[in-house]
Coordinates of C-alpha atoms and ligand atoms in Angstrom, one line a residue:
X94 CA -22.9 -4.9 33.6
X95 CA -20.4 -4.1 35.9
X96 CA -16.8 -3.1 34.1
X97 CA -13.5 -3.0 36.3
X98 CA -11.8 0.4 36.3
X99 CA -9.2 0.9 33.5
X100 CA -6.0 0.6 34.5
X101 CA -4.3 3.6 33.9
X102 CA -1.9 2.3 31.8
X103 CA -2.6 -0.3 28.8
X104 CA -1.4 -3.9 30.7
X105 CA 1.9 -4.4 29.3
X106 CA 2.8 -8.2 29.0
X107 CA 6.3 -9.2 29.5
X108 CA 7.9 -11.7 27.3
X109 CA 11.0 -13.0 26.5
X110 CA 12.1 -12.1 22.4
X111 CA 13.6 -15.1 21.5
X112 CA 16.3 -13.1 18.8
X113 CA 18.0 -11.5 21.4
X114 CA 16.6 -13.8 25.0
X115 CA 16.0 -10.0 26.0
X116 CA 12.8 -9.5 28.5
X117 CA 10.2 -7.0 26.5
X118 CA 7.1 -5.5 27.3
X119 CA 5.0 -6.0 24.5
X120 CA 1.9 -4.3 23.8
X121 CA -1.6 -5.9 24.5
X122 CA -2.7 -5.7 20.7
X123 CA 0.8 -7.4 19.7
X124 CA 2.7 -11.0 19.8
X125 CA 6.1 -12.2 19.4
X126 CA 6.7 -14.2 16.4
X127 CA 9.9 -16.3 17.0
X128 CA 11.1 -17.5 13.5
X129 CA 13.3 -20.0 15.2
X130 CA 10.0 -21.7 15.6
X131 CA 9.4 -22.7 11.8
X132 CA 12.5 -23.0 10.7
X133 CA 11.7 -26.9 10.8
X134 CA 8.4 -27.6 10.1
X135 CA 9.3 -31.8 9.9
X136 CA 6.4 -31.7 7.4
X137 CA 6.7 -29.3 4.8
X138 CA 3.6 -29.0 2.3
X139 CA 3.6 -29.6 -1.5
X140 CA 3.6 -26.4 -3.5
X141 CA -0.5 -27.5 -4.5
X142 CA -1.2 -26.5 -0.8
X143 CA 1.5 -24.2 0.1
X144 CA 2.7 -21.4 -2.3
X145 CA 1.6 -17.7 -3.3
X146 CA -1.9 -18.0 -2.4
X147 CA -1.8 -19.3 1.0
X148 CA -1.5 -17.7 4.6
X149 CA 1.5 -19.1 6.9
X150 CA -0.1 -19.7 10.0
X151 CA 3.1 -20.4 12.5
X152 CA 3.1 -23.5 14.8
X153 CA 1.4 -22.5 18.1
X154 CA -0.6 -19.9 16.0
X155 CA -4.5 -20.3 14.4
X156 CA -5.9 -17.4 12.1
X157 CA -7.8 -16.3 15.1
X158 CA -5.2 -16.0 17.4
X159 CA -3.0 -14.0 14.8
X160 CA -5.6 -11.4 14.5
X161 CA -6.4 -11.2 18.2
X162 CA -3.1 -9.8 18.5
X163 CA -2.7 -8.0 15.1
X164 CA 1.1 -6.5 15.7
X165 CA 3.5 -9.5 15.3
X166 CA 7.0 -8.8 16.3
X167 CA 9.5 -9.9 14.6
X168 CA 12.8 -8.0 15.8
X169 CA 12.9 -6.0 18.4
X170 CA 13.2 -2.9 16.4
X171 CA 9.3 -3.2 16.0
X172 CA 9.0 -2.2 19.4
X173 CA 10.1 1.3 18.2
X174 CA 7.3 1.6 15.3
X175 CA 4.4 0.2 17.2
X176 CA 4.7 1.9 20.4
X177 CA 3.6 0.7 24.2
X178 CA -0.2 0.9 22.4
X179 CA -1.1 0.0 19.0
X180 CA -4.3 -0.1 18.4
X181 CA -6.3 -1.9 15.0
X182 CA -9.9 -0.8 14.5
X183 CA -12.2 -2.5 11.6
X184 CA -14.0 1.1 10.2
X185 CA -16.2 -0.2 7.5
X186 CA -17.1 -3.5 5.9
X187 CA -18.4 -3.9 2.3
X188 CA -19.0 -8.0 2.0
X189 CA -17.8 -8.2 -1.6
X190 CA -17.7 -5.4 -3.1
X191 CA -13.4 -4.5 -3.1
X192 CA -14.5 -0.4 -2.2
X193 CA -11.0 0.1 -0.2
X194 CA -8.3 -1.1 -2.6
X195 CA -5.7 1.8 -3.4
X196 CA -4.5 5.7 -4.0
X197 CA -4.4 5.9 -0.3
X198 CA -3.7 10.0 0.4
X199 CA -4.1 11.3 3.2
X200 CA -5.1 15.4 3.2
X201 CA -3.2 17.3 6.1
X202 CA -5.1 20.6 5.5
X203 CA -8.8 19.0 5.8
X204 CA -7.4 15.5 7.6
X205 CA -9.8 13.7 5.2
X206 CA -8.2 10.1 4.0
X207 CA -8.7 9.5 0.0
X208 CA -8.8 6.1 -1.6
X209 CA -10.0 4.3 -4.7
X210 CA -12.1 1.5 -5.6
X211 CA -10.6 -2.0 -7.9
X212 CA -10.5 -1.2 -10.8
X213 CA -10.3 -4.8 -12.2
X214 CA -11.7 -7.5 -10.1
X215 CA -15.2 -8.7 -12.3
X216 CA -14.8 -11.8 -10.1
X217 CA -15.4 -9.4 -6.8
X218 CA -18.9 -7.8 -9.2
X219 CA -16.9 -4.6 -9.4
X220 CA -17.1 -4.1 -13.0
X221 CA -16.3 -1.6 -15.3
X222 CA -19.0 1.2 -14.1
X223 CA -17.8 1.2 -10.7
X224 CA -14.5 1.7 -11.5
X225 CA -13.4 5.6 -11.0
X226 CA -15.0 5.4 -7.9
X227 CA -13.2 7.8 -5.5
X228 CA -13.9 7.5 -1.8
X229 CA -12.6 9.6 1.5
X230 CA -13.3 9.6 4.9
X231 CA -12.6 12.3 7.3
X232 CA -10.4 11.0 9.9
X233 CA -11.3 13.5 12.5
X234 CA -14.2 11.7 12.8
X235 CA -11.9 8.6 14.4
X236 CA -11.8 9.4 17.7
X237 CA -9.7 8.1 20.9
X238 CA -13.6 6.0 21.4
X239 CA -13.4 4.4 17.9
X240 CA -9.7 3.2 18.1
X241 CA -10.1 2.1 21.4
X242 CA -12.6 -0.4 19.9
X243 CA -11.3 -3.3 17.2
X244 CA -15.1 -3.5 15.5
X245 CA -16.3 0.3 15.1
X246 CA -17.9 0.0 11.6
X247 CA -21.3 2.0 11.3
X248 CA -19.4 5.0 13.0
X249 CA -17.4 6.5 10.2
X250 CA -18.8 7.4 7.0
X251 CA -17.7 6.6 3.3
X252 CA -18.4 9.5 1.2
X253 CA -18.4 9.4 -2.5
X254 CA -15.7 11.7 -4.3
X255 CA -16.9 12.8 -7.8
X256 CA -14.0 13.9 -9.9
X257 CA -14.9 16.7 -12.8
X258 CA -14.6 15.5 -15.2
X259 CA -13.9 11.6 -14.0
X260 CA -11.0 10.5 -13.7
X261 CA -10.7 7.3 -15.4
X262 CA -9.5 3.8 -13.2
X263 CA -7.4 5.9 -10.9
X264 CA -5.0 3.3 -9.4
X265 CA -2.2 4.8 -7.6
X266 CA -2.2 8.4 -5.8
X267 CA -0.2 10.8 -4.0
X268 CA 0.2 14.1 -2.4
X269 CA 1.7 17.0 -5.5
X270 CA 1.9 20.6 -5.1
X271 CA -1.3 20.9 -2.6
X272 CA -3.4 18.6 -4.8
X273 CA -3.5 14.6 -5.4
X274 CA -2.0 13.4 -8.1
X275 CA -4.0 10.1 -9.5
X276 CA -2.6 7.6 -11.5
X277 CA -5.7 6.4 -14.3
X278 CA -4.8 2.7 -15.8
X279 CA -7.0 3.7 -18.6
X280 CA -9.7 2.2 -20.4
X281 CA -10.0 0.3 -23.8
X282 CA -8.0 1.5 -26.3
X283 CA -9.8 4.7 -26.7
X284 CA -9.3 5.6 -22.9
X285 CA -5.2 6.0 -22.3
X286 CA -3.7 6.0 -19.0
X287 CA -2.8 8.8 -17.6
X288 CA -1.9 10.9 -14.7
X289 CA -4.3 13.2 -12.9
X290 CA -4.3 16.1 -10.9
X291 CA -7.7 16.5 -8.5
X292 CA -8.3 19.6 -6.2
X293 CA -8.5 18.4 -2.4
X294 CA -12.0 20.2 -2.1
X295 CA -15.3 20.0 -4.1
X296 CA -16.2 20.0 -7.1
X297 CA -13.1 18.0 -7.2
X298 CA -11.8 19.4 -10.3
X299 CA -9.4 17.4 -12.4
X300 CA -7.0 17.9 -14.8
X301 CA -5.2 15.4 -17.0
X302 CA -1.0 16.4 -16.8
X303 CA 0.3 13.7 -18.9
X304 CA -1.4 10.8 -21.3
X305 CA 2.1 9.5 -23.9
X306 CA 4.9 9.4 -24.3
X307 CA 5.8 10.8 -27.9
X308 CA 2.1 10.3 -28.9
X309 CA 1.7 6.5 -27.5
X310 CA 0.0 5.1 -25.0
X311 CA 1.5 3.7 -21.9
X312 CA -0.3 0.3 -20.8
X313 CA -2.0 1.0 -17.4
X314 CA -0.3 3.5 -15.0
X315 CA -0.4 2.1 -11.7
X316 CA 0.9 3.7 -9.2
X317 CA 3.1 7.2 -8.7
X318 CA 5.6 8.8 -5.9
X319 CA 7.2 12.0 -5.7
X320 CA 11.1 12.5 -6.0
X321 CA 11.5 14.2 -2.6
X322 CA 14.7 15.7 -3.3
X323 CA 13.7 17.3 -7.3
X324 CA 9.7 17.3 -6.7
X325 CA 9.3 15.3 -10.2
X326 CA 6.8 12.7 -10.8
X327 CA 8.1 9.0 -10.9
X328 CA 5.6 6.1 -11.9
X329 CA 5.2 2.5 -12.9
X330 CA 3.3 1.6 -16.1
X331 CA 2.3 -2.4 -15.9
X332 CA -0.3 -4.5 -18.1
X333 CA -3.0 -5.2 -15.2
X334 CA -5.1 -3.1 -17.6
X335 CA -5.0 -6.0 -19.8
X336 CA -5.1 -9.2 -17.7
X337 CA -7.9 -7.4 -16.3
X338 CA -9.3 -7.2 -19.5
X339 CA -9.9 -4.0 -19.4
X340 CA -7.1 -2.5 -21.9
X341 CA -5.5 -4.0 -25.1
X342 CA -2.3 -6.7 -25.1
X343 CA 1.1 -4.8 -23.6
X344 CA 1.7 -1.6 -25.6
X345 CA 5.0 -1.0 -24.8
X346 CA 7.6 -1.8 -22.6
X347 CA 6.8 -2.1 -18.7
X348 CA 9.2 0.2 -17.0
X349 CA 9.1 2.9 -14.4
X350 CA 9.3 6.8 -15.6
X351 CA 10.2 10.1 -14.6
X352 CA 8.0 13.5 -15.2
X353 CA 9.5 16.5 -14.9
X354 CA 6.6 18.9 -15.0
X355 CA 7.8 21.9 -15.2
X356 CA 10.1 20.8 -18.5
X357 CA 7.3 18.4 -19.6
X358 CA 10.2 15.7 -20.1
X359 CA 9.6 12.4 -19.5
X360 CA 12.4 9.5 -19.4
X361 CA 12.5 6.0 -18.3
X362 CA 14.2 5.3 -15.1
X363 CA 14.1 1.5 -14.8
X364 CA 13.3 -1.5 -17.1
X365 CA 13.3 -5.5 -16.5
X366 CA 10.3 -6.2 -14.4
X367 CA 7.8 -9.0 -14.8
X368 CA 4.8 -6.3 -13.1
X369 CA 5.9 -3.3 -11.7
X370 CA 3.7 -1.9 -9.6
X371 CA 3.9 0.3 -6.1
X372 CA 6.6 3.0 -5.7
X373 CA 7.7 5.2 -3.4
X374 CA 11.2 7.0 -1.9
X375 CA 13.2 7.2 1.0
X376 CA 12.7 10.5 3.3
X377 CA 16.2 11.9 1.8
X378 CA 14.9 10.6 -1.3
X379 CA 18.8 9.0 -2.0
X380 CA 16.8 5.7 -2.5
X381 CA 13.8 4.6 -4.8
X382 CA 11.8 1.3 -3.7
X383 CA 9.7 -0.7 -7.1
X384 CA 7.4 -3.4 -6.4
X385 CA 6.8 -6.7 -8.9
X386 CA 3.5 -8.2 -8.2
X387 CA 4.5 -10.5 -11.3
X388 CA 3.5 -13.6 -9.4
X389 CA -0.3 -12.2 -9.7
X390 CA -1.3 -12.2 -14.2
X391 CA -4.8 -11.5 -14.0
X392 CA -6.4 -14.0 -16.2
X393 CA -3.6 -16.0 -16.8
X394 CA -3.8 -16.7 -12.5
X395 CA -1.3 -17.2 -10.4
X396 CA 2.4 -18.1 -10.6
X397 CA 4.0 -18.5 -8.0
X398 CA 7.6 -19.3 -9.5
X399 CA 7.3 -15.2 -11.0
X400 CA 8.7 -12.1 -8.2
X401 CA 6.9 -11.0 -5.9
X402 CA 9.8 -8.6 -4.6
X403 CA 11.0 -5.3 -3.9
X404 CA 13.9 -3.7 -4.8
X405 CA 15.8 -0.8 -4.0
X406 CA 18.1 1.8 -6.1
X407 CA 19.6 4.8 -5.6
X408 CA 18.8 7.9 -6.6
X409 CA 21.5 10.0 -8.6
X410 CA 21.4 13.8 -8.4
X411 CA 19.6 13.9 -11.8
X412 CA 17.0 11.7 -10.4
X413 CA 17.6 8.7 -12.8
X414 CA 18.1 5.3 -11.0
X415 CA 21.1 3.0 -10.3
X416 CA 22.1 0.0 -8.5
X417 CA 19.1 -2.3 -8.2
X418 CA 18.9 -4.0 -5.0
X419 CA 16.8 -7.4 -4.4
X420 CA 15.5 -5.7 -0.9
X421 CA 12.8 -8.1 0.0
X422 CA 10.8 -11.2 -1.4
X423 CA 7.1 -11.8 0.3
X424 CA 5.6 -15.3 0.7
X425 CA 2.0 -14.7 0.6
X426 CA 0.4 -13.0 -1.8
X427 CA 2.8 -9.8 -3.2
X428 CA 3.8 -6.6 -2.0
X429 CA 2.0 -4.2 -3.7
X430 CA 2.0 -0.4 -2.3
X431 CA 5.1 0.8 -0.3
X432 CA 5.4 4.0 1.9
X433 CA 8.1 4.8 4.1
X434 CA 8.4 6.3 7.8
X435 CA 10.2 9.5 8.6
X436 CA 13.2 6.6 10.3
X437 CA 13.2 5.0 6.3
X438 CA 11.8 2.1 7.0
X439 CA 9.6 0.9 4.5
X440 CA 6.4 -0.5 4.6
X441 CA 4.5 -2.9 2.2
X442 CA 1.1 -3.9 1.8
X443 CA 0.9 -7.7 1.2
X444 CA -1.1 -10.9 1.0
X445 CA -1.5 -10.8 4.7
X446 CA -0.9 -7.3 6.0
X447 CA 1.5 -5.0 6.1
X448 CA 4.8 -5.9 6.6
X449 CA 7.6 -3.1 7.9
X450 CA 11.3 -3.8 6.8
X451 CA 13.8 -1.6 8.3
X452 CA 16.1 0.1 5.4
X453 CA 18.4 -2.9 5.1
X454 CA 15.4 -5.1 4.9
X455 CA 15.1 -6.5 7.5
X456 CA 11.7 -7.9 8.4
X457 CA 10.9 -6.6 12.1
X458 CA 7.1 -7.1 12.0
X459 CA 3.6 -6.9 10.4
X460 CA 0.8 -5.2 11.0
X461 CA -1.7 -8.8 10.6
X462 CA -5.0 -8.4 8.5
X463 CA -5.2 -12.2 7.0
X464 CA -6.1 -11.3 4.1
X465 CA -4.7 -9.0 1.3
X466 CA -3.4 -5.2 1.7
X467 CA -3.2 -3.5 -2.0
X468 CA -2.5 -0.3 -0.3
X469 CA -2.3 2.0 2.7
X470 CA -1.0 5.1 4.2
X471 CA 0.1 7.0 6.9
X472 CA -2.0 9.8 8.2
X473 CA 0.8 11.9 9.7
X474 CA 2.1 10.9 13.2
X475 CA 0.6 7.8 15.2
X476 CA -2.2 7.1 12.3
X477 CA -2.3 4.6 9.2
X478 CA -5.3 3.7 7.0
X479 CA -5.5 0.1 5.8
X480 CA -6.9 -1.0 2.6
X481 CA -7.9 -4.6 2.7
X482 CA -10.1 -4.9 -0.1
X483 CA -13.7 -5.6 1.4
X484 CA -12.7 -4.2 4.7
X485 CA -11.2 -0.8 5.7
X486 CA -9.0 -0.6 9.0
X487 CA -7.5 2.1 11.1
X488 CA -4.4 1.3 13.1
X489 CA -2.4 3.5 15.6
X490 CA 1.1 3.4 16.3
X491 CA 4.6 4.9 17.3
X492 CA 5.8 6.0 13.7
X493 CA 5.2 8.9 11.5
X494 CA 4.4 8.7 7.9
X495 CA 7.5 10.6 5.9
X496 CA 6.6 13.7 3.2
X497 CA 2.9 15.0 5.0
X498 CA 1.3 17.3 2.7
X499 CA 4.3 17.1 0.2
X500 CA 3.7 20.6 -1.0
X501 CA 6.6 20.6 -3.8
Ligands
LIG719 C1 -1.8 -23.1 -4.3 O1 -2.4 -23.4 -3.0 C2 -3.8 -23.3 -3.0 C3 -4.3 -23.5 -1.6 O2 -3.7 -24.5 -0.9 C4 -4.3 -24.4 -3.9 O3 -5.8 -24.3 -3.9 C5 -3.8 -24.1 -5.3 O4 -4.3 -25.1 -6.2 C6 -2.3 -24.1 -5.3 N1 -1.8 -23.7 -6.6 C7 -1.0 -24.5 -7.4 C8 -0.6 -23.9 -8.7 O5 -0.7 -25.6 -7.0
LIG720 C1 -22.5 0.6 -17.6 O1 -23.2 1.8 -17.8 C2 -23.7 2.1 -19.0 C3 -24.2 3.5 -19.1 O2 -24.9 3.8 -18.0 C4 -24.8 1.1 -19.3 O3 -25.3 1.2 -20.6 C5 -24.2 -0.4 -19.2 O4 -25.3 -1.3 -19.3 C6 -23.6 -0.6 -17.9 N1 -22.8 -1.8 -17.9 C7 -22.9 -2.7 -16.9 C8 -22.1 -3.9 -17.0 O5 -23.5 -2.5 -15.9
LIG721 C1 -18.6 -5.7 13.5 O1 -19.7 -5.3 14.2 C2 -20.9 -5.3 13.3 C3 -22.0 -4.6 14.1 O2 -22.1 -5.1 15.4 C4 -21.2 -6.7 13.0 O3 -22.4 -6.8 12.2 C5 -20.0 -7.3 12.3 O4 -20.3 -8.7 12.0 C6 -18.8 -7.2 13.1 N1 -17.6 -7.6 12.2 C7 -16.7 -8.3 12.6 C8 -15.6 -8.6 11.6 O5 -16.6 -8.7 13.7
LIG722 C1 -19.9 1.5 5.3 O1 -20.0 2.9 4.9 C2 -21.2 3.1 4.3 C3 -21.2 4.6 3.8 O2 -20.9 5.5 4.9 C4 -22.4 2.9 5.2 O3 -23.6 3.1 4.5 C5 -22.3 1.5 5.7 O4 -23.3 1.2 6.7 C6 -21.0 1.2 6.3 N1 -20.9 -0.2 6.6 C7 -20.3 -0.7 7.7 C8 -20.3 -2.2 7.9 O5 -19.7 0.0 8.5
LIG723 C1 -9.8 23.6 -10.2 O1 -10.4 24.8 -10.6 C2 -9.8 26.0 -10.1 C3 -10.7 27.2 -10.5 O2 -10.9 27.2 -11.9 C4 -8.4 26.1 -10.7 O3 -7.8 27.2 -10.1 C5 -7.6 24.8 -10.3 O4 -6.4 24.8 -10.9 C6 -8.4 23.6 -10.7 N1 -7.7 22.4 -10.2 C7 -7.4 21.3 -10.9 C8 -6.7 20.3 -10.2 O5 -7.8 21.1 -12.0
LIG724 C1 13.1 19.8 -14.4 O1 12.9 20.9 -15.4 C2 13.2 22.1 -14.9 C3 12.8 23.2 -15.9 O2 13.4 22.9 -17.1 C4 14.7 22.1 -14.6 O3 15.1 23.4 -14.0 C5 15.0 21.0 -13.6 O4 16.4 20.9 -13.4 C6 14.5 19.7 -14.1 N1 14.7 18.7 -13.1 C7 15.6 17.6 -13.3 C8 15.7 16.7 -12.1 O5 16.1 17.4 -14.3
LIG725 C1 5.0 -20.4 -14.3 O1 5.9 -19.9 -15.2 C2 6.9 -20.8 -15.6 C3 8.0 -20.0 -16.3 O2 7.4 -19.3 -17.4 C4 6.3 -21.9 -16.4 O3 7.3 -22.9 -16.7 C5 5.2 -22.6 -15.5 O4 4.5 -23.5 -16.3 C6 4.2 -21.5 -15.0 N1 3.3 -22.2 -14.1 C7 2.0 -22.0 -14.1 C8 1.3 -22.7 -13.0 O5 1.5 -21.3 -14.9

């Protein structure tokens, strides 16, 4: 077969954003969503048909067509993240079997990408024994050859990461003084959750850094950021544990915490949710954003009428939390882990992508999978790993992932 030459330049398209009637060259892999287009729908459908669990597919739109061009633009400001050529690249399929689910950290030193297993689906055939599985891939394998493809599964590999001794349901995970800090949901009631510290190299040596608070356990420790301005630990306890079935009834109140490490204190910083569940900062750290996933119970199912929001406080000085903000509500499915840019703006993982929100919260665009995002995360400058259960992606763009390395 005989292939044209490569223009030298990706083919811009030029299109007219309907928010500001401003002409915009938008990327090949992307598409202009204009929201003026569904804000009548004439026939809206009945919450059995449309609510938490379904995909909006926009007038003019199909499934197909929204993943052809993955990067949907909703505000102009989009334009800035993405770049002239964002690129989406499928890396590794694993039919039902949910391998790439959360703990997304990405290693500067060794540019290897961690990332956990679910913990809790039995419906998916995960199952208790496969749950403190800890995966990586080395993302110096992805090369210009396997992003310029949108199928390149088969050419990066999935290694197994086994912890000593293991660490048990890890959930959430970041970056901490040169090693990754795992957050364990626990196991039974002989199991407690508890926070983890894992070397970056083999043997993968683990420490546990906190298990109670004044001798009891929390309920399942989900996910955990790091206060960028006092280098404490911050985390979100939750019962997913239990309506997983995999930890006794709620133990105690679910809240978000602070652990100072070097005082061994620990404090809460934030009651009042239905499920927290991802955290993370803004780059000056002056702002805190929780996720509640409430609108997803396990084995009590769905409920749609429960959040599925993000909010927003401030950070004081001392590092406890003030003046929650409603900062976004998601329609499909719920926003579940959040990471920032180096600009602030924040980035979810939700029941259809990711979806970027600049720091007012504004929605200016997602990142389109069609199916749920627990997690992700940035891998430094221009790179992002995506965690869609069954199927692992890697997407390039403009922005740059805020606290690399965070080496506190
Ligand atoms: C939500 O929508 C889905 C898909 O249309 C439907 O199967 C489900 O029954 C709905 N849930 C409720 C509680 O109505
Ligand atoms: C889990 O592993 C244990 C120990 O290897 C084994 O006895 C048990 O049958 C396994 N359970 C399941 C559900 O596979
Ligand atoms: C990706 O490519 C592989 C190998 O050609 C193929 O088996 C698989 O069905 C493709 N996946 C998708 C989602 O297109
Ligand atoms: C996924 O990764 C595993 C481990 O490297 C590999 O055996 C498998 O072939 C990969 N599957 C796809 C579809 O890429
Ligand atoms: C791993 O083991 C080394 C050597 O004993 C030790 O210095 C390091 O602190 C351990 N790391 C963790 C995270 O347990
Ligand atoms: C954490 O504890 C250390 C040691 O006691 C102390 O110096 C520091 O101020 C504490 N951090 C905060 C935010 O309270
Ligand atoms: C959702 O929760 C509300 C408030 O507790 C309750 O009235 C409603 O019956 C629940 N719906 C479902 C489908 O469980």
């Amino acid at each position: 077969m005989v292939h044209a030459r490569r223009p030298p330049l990706a083919p811009l398209l030029t299109l007219l954003l309907a928010t500001t009637a401003k002409a915009v060259d938008v990327p090949a892999q992307a598409q202009v969503i204009d929201q003026k287009s569904f804000n009548v729908l004439g026939d809206v459908p009945p919450p059995t048909v449309a609510n938490s669990t379904t995909l909006f597919i926009p007038p003019g739109t199909t499934k197909e067509s929204l993943f052809e061009k993955p990067f949907h633009i909703y505000d102009e400001e989009f334009l800035d993240i993405i770049g002239t050529n964002p690129t989406l690249t499928l890396l590794n399929s694993s039919g039902t079997n949910p391998r790439f689910h959360e703990a997304a950290v990405w290693v500067p030193s060794t540019d290897d990408f961690f990332f956990v297993q679910n913990a809790g689906d039995p419906a998916a055939g995960t199952g208790l024994n496969k749950s403190a599985v800890i995966q990586k891939i080395s993302l110096s394998k992805v090369t210009a050859e396997v992003s310029a493809q949108r199928n390149a599964t088969g050419k990066v590999d999935v290694h197994l990461v086994a912890a000593t001794p293991a660490i048990i349901n890890p959930n959430g995970g970041t970056n901490y003084k040169n090693r990754i800090l795992f957050a364990g949901e626990g196991q039974g009631s002989r199991v407690a959750p508890a926070l983890y510290v894992m070397s970056h190299n083999a043997p993968y040596n683990a420490t546990v850094i906190l298990d109670n608070y004044f001798g009891r356990q929390f309920n399942s420790i989900n996910d955990v950021a790091i206060n960028p301005r006092t280098g404490d630990i911050y985390f979100t306890d939750t019962t997913y544990g239990y309506v997983q079935d995999f930890r006794p009834e709620t133990v105690i109140q679910k809240q978000v915490w602070m652990f100072n490490e070097s005082s061994g204190a620990v404090a809460v910083v934030a009651d009042g949710f239905n499920m927290p569940n991802g955290i993370t900062f803004s780059p000056d750290g002056h702002h805190a954003y929780v996720t509640d996933t409430g609108v997803i119970q396990g084995f009590f199912g769905r409920n749609s009428s429960f959040p599925s929001s993000i909010y927003r406080y401030d950070v004081e000085e001392d590092g406890t939390f003030s003046n929650r903000k409603t900062f976004a509500f998601i329609a499909t499915g719920v926003p579940d882990g959040v990471h920032v840019d180096t600009k602030g703006n924040l980035y979810a993982g939700c029941g259809d992508g990711v979806h970027v929100f600049n720091p007012s919260g504004k929605l200016l665009g997602k990142i389109w999978i069609g199916s749920t995002v627990a997690n992700f995360q940035f891998a430094g400058k221009g790179r992002m790993v995506i965690l869609a259960e069954t199927q692992l992606f890697f997407a390039t763009l403009k922005a740059e992932g805020a606290f690399p390395g965070q080496l506190y």
